[in-house]
Structure formats: structure tokens, C-alpha cells
XYZ file of C-alpha atoms in Angstrom:
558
model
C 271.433 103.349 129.810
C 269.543 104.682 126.603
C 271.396 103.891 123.741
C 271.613 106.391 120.276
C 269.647 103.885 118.466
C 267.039 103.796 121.000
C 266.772 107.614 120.831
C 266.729 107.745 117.035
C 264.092 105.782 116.896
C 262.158 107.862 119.337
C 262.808 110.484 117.783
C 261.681 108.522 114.291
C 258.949 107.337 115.282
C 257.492 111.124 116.890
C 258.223 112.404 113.198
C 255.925 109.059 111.874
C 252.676 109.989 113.636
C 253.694 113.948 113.005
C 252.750 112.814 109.109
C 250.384 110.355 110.674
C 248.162 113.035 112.201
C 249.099 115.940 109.699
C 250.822 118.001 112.386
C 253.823 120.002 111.533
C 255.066 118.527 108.562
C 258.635 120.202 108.212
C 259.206 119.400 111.295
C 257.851 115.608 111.242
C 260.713 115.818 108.092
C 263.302 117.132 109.994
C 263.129 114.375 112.493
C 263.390 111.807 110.232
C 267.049 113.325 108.897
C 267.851 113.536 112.480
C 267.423 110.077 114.162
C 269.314 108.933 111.220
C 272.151 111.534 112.072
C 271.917 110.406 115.710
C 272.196 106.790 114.489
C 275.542 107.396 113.131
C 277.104 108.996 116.377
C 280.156 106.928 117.313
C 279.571 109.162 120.769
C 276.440 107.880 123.232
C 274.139 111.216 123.847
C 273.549 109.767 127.067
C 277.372 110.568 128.004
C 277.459 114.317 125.999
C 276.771 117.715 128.095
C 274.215 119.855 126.404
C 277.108 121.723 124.845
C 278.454 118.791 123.085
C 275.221 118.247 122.090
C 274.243 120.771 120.874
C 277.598 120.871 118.376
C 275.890 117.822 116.521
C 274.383 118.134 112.864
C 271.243 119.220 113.294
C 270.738 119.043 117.018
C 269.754 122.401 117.963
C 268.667 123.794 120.862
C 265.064 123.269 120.116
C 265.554 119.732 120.100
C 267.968 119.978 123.508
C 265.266 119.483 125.959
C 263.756 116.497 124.216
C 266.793 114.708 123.556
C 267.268 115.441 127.430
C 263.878 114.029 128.020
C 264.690 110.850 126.282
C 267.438 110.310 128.123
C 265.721 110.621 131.656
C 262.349 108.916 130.900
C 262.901 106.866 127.699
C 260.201 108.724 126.015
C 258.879 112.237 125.586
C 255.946 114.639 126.368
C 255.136 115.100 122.335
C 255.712 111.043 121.741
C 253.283 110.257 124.832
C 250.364 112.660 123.442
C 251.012 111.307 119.711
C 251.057 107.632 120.874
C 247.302 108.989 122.991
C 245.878 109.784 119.790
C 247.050 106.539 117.815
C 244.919 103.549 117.710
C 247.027 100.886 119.145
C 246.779 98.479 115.902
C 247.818 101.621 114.163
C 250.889 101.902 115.449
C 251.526 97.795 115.000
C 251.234 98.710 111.275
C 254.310 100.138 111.515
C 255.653 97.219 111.773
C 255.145 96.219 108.940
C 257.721 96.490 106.211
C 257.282 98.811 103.362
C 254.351 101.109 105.035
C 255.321 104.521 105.954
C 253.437 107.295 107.304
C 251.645 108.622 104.853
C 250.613 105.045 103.433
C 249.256 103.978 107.115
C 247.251 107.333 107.381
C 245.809 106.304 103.711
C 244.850 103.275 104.804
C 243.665 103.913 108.605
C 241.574 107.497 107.009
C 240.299 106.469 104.169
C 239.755 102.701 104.267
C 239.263 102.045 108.382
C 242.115 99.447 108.722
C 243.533 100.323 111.880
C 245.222 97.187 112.851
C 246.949 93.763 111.271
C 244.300 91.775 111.087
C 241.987 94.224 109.272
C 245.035 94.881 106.722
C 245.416 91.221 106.289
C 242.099 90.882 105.297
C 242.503 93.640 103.250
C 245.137 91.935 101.490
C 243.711 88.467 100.990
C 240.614 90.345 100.049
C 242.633 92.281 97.247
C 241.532 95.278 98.178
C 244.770 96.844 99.220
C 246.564 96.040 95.703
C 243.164 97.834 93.858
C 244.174 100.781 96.855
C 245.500 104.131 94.975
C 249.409 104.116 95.443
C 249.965 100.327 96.738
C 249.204 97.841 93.825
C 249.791 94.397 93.868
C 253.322 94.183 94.416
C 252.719 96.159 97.319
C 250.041 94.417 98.545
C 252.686 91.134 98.504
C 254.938 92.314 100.369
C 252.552 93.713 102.782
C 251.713 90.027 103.223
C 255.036 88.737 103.326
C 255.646 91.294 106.316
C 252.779 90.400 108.384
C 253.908 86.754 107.822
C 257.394 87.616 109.136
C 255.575 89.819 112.196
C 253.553 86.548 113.050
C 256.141 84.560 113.247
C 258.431 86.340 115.021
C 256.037 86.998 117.724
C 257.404 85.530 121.817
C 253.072 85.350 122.198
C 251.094 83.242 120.294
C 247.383 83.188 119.208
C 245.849 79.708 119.434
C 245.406 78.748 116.476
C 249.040 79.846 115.625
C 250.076 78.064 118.839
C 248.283 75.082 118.174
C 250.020 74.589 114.746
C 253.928 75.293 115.974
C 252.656 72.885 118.584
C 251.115 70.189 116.790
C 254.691 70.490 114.304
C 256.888 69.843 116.727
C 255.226 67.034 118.471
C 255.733 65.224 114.985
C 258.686 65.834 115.056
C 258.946 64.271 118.818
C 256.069 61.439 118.627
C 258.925 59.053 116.477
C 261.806 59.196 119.166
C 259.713 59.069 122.279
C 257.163 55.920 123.600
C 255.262 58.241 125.734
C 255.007 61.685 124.744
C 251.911 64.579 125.930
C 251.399 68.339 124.653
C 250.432 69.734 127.965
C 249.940 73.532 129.579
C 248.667 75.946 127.198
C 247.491 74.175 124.409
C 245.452 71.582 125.820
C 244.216 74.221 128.168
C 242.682 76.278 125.575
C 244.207 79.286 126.524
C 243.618 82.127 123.729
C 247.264 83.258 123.840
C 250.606 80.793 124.550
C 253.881 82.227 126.067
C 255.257 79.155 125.843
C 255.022 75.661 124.029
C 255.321 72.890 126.634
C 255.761 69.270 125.935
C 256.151 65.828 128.375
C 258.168 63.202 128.142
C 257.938 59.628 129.659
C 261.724 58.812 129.861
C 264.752 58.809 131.598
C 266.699 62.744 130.995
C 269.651 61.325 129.435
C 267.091 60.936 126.172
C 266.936 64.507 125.835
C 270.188 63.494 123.342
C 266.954 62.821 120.760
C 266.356 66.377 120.852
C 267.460 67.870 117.363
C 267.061 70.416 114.736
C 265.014 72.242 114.303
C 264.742 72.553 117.894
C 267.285 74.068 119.474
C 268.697 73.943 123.091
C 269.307 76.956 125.375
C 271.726 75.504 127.584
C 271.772 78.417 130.273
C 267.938 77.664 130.955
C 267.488 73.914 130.363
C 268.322 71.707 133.851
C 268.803 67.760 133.962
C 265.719 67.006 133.695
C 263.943 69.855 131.728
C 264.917 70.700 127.727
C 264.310 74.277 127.202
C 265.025 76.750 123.853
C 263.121 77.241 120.557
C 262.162 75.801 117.385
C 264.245 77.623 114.557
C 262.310 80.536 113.189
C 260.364 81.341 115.804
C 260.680 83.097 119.337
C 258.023 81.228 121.904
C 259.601 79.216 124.097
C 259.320 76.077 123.993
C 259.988 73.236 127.009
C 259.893 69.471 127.007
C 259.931 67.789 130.599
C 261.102 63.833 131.518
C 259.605 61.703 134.181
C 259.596 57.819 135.010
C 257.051 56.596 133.136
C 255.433 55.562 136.207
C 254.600 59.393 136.998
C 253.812 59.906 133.428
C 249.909 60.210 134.351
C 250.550 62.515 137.567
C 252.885 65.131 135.727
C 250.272 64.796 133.054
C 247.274 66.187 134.490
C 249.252 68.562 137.222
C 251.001 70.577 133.910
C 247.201 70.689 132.232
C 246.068 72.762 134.614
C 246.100 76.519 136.604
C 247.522 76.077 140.115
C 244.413 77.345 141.164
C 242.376 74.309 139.771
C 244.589 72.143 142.222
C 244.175 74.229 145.344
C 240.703 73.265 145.515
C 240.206 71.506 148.781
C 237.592 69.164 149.995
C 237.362 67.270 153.033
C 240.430 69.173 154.216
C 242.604 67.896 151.716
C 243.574 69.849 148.463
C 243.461 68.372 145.253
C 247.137 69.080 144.619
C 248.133 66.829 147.746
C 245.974 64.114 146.625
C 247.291 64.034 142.890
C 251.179 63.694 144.714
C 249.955 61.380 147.111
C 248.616 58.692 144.490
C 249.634 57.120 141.534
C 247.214 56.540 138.935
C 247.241 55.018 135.298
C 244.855 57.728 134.056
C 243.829 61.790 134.456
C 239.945 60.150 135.283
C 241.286 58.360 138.102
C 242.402 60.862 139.987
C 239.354 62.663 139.854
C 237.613 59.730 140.611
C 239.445 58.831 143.824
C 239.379 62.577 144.995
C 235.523 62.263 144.842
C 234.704 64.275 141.677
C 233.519 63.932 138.127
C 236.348 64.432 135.612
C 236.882 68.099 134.514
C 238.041 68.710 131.148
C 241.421 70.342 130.663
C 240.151 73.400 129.062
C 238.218 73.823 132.618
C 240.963 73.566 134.685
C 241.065 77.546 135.760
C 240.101 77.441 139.196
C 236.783 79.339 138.495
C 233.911 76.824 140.140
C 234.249 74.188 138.258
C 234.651 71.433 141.031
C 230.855 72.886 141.590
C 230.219 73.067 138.146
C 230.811 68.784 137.299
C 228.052 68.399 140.631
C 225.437 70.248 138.802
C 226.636 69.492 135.087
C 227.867 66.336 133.166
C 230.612 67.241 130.478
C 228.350 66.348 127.708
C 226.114 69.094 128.113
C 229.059 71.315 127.302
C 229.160 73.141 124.206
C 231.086 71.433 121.442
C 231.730 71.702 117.363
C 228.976 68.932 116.565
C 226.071 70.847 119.123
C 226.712 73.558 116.342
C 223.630 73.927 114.123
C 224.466 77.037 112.387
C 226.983 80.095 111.810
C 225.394 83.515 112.023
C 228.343 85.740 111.602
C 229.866 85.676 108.113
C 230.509 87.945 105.301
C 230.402 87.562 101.446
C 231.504 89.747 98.662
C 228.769 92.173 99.058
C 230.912 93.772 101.706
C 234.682 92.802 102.494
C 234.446 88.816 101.826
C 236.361 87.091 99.879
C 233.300 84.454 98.676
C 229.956 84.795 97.248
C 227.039 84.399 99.024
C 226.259 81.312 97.425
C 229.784 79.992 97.653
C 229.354 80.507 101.733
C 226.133 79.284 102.284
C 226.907 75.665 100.601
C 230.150 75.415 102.268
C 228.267 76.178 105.331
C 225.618 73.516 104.263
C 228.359 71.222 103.067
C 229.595 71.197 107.054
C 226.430 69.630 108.090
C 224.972 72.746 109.801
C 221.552 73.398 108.621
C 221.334 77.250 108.490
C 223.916 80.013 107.350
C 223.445 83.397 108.825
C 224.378 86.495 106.556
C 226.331 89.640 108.289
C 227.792 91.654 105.921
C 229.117 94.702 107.248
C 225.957 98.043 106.716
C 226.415 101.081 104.972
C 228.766 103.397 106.927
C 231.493 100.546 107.131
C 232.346 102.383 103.149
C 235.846 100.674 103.826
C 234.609 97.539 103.826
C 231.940 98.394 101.073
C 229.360 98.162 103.331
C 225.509 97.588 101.805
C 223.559 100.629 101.032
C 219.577 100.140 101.830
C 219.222 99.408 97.489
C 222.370 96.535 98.113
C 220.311 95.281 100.819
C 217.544 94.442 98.793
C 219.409 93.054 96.075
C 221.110 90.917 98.619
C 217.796 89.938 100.224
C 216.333 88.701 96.977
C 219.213 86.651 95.803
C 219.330 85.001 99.575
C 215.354 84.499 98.643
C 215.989 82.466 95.186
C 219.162 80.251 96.832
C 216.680 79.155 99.714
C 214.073 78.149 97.062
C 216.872 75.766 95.654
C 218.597 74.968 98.907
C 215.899 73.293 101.043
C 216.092 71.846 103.583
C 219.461 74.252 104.538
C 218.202 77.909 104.903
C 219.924 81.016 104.666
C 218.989 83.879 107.061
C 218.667 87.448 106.177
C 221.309 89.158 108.855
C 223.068 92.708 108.612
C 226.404 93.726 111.119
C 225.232 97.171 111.485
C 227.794 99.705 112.943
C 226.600 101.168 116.254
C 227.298 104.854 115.985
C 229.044 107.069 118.051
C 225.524 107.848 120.049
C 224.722 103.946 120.246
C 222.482 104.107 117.086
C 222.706 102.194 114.672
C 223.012 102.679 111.235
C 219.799 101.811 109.245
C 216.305 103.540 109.625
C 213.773 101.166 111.257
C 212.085 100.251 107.908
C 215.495 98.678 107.059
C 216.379 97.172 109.980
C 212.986 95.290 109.580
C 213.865 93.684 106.513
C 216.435 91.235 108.438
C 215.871 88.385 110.168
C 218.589 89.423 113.139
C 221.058 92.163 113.279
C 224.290 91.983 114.749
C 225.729 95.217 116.144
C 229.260 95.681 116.736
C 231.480 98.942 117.092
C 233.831 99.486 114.224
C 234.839 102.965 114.613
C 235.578 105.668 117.316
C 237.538 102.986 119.503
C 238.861 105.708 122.164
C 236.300 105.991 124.138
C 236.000 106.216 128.126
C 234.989 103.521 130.009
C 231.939 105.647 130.569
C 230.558 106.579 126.838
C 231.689 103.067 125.562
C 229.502 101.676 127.713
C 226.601 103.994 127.277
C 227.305 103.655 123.689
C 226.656 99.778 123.963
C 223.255 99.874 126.150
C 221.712 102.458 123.953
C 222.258 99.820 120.864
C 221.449 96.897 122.924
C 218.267 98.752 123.847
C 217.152 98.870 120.440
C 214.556 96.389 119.910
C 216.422 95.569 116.360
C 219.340 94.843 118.017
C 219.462 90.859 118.393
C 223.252 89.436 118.770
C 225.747 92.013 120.589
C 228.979 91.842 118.284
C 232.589 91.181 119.365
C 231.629 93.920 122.427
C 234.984 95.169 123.223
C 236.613 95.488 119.483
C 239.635 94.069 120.989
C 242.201 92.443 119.156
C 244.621 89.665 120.586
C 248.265 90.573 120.807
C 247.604 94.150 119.121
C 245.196 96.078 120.226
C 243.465 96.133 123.911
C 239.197 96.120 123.945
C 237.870 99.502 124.624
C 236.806 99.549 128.379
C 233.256 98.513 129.014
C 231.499 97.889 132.154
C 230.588 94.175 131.728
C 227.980 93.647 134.437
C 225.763 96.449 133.009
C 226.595 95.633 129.333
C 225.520 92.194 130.284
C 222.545 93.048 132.355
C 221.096 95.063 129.689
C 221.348 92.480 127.230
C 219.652 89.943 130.442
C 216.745 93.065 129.945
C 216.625 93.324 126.798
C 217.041 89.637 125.527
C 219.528 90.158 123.268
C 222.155 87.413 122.576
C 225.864 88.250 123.393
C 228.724 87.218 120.589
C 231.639 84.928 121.246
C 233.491 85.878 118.284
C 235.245 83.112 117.437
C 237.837 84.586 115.688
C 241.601 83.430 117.234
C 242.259 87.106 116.462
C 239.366 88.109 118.656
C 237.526 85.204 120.777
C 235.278 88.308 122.244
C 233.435 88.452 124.665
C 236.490 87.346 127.150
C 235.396 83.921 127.984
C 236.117 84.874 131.640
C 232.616 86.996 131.780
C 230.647 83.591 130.277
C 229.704 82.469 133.493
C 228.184 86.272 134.320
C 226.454 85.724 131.047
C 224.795 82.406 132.608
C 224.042 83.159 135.862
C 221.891 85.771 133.813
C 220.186 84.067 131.501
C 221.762 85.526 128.577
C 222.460 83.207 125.656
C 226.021 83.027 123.535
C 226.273 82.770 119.619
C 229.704 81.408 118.751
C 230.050 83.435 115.347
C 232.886 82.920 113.312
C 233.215 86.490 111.864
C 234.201 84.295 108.517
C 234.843 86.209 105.390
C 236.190 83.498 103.474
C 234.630 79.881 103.628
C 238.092 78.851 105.356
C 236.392 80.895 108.015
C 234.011 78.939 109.525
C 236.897 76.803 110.977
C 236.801 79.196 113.467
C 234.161 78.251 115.602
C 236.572 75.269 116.662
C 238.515 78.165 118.904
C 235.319 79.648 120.143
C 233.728 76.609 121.539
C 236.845 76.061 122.756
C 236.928 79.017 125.133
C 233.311 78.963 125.658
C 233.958 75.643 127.052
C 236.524 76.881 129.615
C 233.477 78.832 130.866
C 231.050 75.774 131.071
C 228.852 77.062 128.294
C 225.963 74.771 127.686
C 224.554 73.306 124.296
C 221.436 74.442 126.045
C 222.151 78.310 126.047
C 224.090 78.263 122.684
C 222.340 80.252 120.537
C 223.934 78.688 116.883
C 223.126 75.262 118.966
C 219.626 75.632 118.482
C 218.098 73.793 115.545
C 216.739 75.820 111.965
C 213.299 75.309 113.535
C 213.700 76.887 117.036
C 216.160 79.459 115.680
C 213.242 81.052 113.863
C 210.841 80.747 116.056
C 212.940 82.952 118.156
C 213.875 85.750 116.184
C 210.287 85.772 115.072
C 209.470 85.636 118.617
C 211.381 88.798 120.208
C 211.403 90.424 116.299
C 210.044 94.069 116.356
């Protein structure tokens, strides 16, 4: 049954995008005065006949049928079409505390921040307290909120998931002798419902188990402690075995149960782990006939075939990096200088730093007009004169326009060494004109890396629909590299379509997206899920040396 509350804030929220999309505005007023009436009813709508109803302050018969609406569906006609026109990270931002209508339609109109992560950079950036109408109290507690949203979230990103998890096994490692984080986390998955955690002991130690973790009773069982860490909503779950299983519960919770269904010789991998007992994950695979497979793999997605063809160093990892070719500086929306990037690039051991601010119709994010361009382009000249050996490449993320252009003239697009084009804007597209949208700009011979292809956002806002195979057989065509941006907030393309990718020929550049030098961290959680594809050093693109980089883009250059 559909409580008041939940109707009030139906009813609040249709008034909120009526502002938001400047439609009706008495009206969008009027609504607001009446959820907060129908707040205060000590009488449930839901158990009122229309006449009663319509006796309330301010419900009138013009609001009858949508109150009666509510009640039926849990939603209405007008909410439905309102909620159609709203950017889904739009609507997150009204979430957060101390934003109202007309603030969100400020910032979403005029400065392109349609979702969290945008605003957060925003914030960090200070660009929201310099904002007309916000300043920097505002621009606090804008922060503050989006902390508060984070953490209350039941879904993790990785890297948020990875530190709760890496907290509470502290927390655990001094009262246990044999302790594992296993599932998600060692996995690599890019978001975590749950926080799991195995124990080599007896149940009755579960007594160790204190603040601030705290027990569920109605879901924990004898031999499995379930309930939360204080402050936060993911679950979290720590098993007990004998010791002697320790090893076998180990490597059956890192895993998908389709990894363990793989059968050979009749027998599935599954019954062979519960058949045996083994010291170590290796041995299993050894005695079941196969090369190891490292956790991250463990999808059930080919990779019993992939360890016959590959060996696990091949695989991608943080040291095969050579470069990062997706940052920003303060030209555009970053928080650094160019200079300040490029040596804390250097001072990471990789030997080139690729330039992306965002191009000239990104005005939000002060994107570079062609004369901010050159002045960018000379100062990246002088810094490589004193820099050598270490390079820094001349790069643009030009917005691909609604028609698939993008947004220089060729004589511009010349001056750079690669561009990467990404969608910013117009996010509603069909499955149809999204993808057209993206093989007219991959067709363009300027076009080198394909940037974060879907726009999606984890936990807030769903990619726009693309088809992948063409999107990824036109880049095959048109050798043009596809983006793994390695933002936790991103990690687009979906690593799932990697192995597409391959089978193609088409190469990966695991870009950080970095707009602060903290940034480049990043590329830990994108060759982590390029990894649960099997991506190879060999068709990394940022795992190519300075030398062979260059050679390249000089190569298929225009």
C-alpha cells in the first residue's frame, strides 16, 4: 500500500523537474505546498473516496485523477514523461542536499554537469563556489552531500569497495590466523553488492567479531557472520571453515559459478575442486590439467582456452604501462597545470604524458578555443625541450557533435598528435543515431582513440545504447584505438566487449581521464578490468614504448 509520504514526494518531485524544464511554473509551485500538505495527513489517501479527498487543503479536483493514479501505479503519466526528458545523473543531483530545482537546471544548462561525478569535479575544481548564486559555502556542502550519498550507497564502485574492504580486513587480520578477502574484490568486479570475507576457524570465533561491525542476527547462520560495518549499507559477510578447507573455499568464493562449470574430460571443474584437497589455488588448477587463471578471470568467458594459448604474463598489468594519454590540466576543467601533470606523470616512471583537455564547445569545462590551442601547444613545446628523455604529446578530447563531427576544422585537428573523441552532450539518443553518431566520428581520419564510448556512469547513469559490434568494427576499419576509461566512475568500454575488441584487431588505451595528478591512480582499476578480458601488453596501446607510440600516430596521422 502507497503511503502519504510516498505520494508527497511524487507529487514533489513532478513540481522539481516542472522548474527543472521551465514548464508551468505556478503550478510546479503549487505542488510543492501540496506534498507538504499531504505529508501532514494523519488519514492514508490510499483509504479516502474521491470525496474525502477532494475536502483536503488544496486537493482539488484537478489534482483527483493524479492522486488516483499514484495510488494505482505508484507513479503518474506527467512524472513518467518528466523523468523521459531528465538525464538520469540529473535527477541523482537531487540527491544531493542543498540543490533545488532551479540550482540543478543552473548547473545542468549552463555549465553541462548532469550527474555526481561531473559536480564533484566541479567542486574539487572550484568551479562551482566561483558559480553565480552557490559560493563557497555552497560548494562545501555540496561536497559534504555527495560524501554522505557515497557512503550511504548498498552498491559500491571499486575503488570505494576496495577501501571499506581493505578497512575492515585490518580490523580482522589481528584476531584471525588465516583470514582471505574473497568474491568481489579480488574478482575485480567494477561494482560490489556485497563485501565478503573468509575465515580459517572454528564458528564459535565469530565471538571476535566487534564494532564497528555489526551483526544481523536474522541473516547470519552458525557458520556464516553477516551485517554491516557502521556507516555504511553494503553488506558485508565473513565465512568459517577448518583450516584444512581453507584453500578449497578459497578459490571456489573467487570465482563466477560459471568459471567452475567448465568441464573437461567429463568432469567439471567444480567436482574436482570438492573432490581434492589442496594446500594452494595453483594446485588445483594444476591437477585439473590447466594453467592457473587469475582471479580477476574467473567469469566463465573462455578463459580455460585462453591459459592454452596465453601465459598470464602477457596480460596487461600497471608496470606494462608506458604512458597515460587521457588527462586534463587547467587549460580546461583540471585541477593541475600542465607542467604539474606531466612530471607527476614522469615522476611514475612512464615515459610519455598524453594531453586531452576537453575542445572548444565543452564552454562548461572551459574548453580550448583554436588561439588556447596554440598557446597550449607551444608551452607543451618548451617543457619537452627541458624534459628529455620524458615527452609530452600534443592531444585534444574533442566533442563529437550531434551529427558525429567533431568539433575543430581540419587545420586544427592537424596540429595534435592524436585526438580523442568522446560524446559529452545530447546523451538521449536511440540506439540507432548514437551509433551512427559514433561511426561517422570514428570515420574521421583525425579521429585516433574512441573516448569512454557509451558516456555511462557507474551507479548513476546507464551508457547511451550503442551497437557494439559495428562501433567496434568500424574502429577494426578504420584503425582507430578504443578507450578503456579507467575511471572507477566509468571503466568504459564494458570490459565484457574486450575480447570482441581482440578477436578484431583493435587495440585498447587504458586512459585515466585524470584531471588532477591523484588521477593517474586510476589506471590501476582499468588494467584491472581489462585483465578480466585477457587484454594483452601486446595490444595495449599506452603499453607501447615513447618510440613506437610515435611512430604510430605518425603512421595512420592524416
Amino acid at each position: 500500500m502507497i503511503t502519504n509520504s510516498e505520494i508527497a514526494d511524487i507529487i514533489e518531485l513532478t513540481g522539481k523537474l516542472l522548474i527543472l524544464h521551465d514548464m508551468d511554473a505556478n503550478r510546479a509551485k503549487a505542488f510543492g505546498a501540496i506534498s507538504f500538505n499531504i505529508d501532514k495527513l494523519e488519514t492514508e489517501l490510499v483509504e479516502m473516496t474521491d470525496e474525502e479527498i477532494l475536502k483536503q487543503r488544496g486537493l482539488g479536483k484537478s489534482l483527483l485523477a493524479t492522486i488516483r493514479q499514484i495510488i494505482d501505479s505508484g507513479t503518474s503519466p506527467e512524472l513518467e514523461d518528466l523523468i523521459a526528458q531528465t538525464p538520469e545523473g540529473v535527477l541523482d543531483m537531487f540527491r544531493v542536499k542543498g540543490l533545488g530545482a532551479s540550482k540543478i537546471k543552473l548547473l545542468w544548462q549552463e555549465q553541462g554537469i548532469d550527474n555526481l561525478n561531473d559536480l564533484q569535479i566541479a567542486c574539487e575544481s572550484g568551479k562551482i563556489a566561483e558559480t553565480k548564486g552557490f559560493g563557497e559555502k555552497t560548494q562545501v556542502k555540496i561536497l559534504e552531500s555527495l560524501a554522505f550519498i557515497k557512503k550511504q550507497s548498498g552498491k559500491l564502485k571499486m575503488n570505494q569497495a576496495e577501501e571499506l574492504s581493505a578497512a575492515i580486513e585490518e580490523l580482522l587480520i589481528p584476531k584471525f590466523d588465516q583470514l582471505a578477502v574473497v568474491g568481489a574484490i579480488p574478482r575485480k568486479l567494477e561494482t560490489v553488492d556485497k563485501l565478503s570475507f573468509l575465515v580459517g576457524a572454528d564458528f564459535t570465533a565469530k565471538t571476535e567479531i566487534t564494532e564497528p561491525l555489526e551483526e544481523d542476527m536474522k541473516l547470519s547462520s552458525p557458520y556464516t557472520w553477516r551485517g554491516f560495518v557502521k556507516g555504511h549499507k553494503i553488506p558485508v559477510e565473513i565465512s568459517f571453515v577448518n583450516n584444512e578447507k581453507f584453500s578449497q573455499e578459497k578459490l571456489l568464493r573467487n570465482g563466477a559459478r560459471e568459471h567452475f562449470n567448465y568441464v573437461a574430460d567429463g568432469q567439471s571443474f567444480h567436482h574436482y575442486v570438492k573432490s581434492n584437497i589442496f594446500d594452494s589455488s595453483e594446485a588445483y588448477y594444476e591437477g585439473f590439467g590447466s594453467k592457473f587463471i587469475v582471479p580477476e578471470m574467473r567469469e566463465g568467458l573462455q578463459e580455460f582456452d585462453w591459459v592454452k594459448e596465453h601465459s598470464n604474463d602477457e596480460l596487461i598489468s600497471w608496470e606494462g604501462l608506458k604512458g597515460s594519454l587521457h588527462n586534463h590540466s587547467k587549460y580546461s576543467d583540471g585541477k593541475n597545470t600542465l607542467q604539474e601533470m606531466a612530471e607527476a606523470c614522469r615522476d611514475l616512471g612512464l615515459e610519455y604524458f598524453g594531453i586531452a583537455d576537453h575542445s572548444q564547445t565543452a564552454a562548461y569545462a572551459s574548453g580550448l578555443t583554436a588561439g588556447r590551442v596554440i598557446q597550449q601547444q607551444e608551452e607543451i613545446d618548451v617543457l619537452n625541450s627541458q624534459m628529455k628523455p620524458f615527452k609530452i604529446l600534443k592531444g585534444i578530447e574533442s566533442d563529437i557533435l550531434s551529427d558525429g563531427s567533431l568539433d575543430y576544422e581540419n587545420d586544427i585537428l592537424a596540429t595534435f598528435d592524436y585526438v580523442v573523441a568522446s560524446v559529452h552532450a545530447n546523451l538521449d539518443m536511440d540506439l540507432e543515431k548514437a551509433t551512427s553518431r559514433l561511426l561517422k566520428a570514428i570515420e574521421n581520419p583525425y579521429t585516433t582513440i574512441l573516448g569512454h564510448p557509451t558516456g555511462r556512469l557507474l551507479l548513476s547513469r546507464a551508457g547511451y545504447p550503442i551497437d557494439y559490434k559495428k562501433v567496434i568494427d568500424a574502429c577494426a576499419a578504420n584503425q582507430v584505438v578504443m578507450e578503456i576509461n579507467a575511471s572507477p566512475y566509468r571503466l568504459d568500454i564494458d570490459w565484457r566487449w574486450i575480447p570482441y575488441c581482440l578477436e578484431k584487431g583493435v587495440m585498447l588505451s587504458i586512459n585515466p581521464d585524470a584531471h588532477k595528478i591523484e588521477g593517474f591512480q586510476d589506471m590501476h582499476y582499468g588494467v584491472a578490468v581489462a585483465r578480466k578480458a585477457g587484454l594483452t601488453k601486446s595490444m595495449t596501446f599506452n603499453a607501447m614504448p615513447l618510440s613506437e607510440i610515435e611512430a604510430y600516430l605518425k603512421k595512420v596521422k592524416p
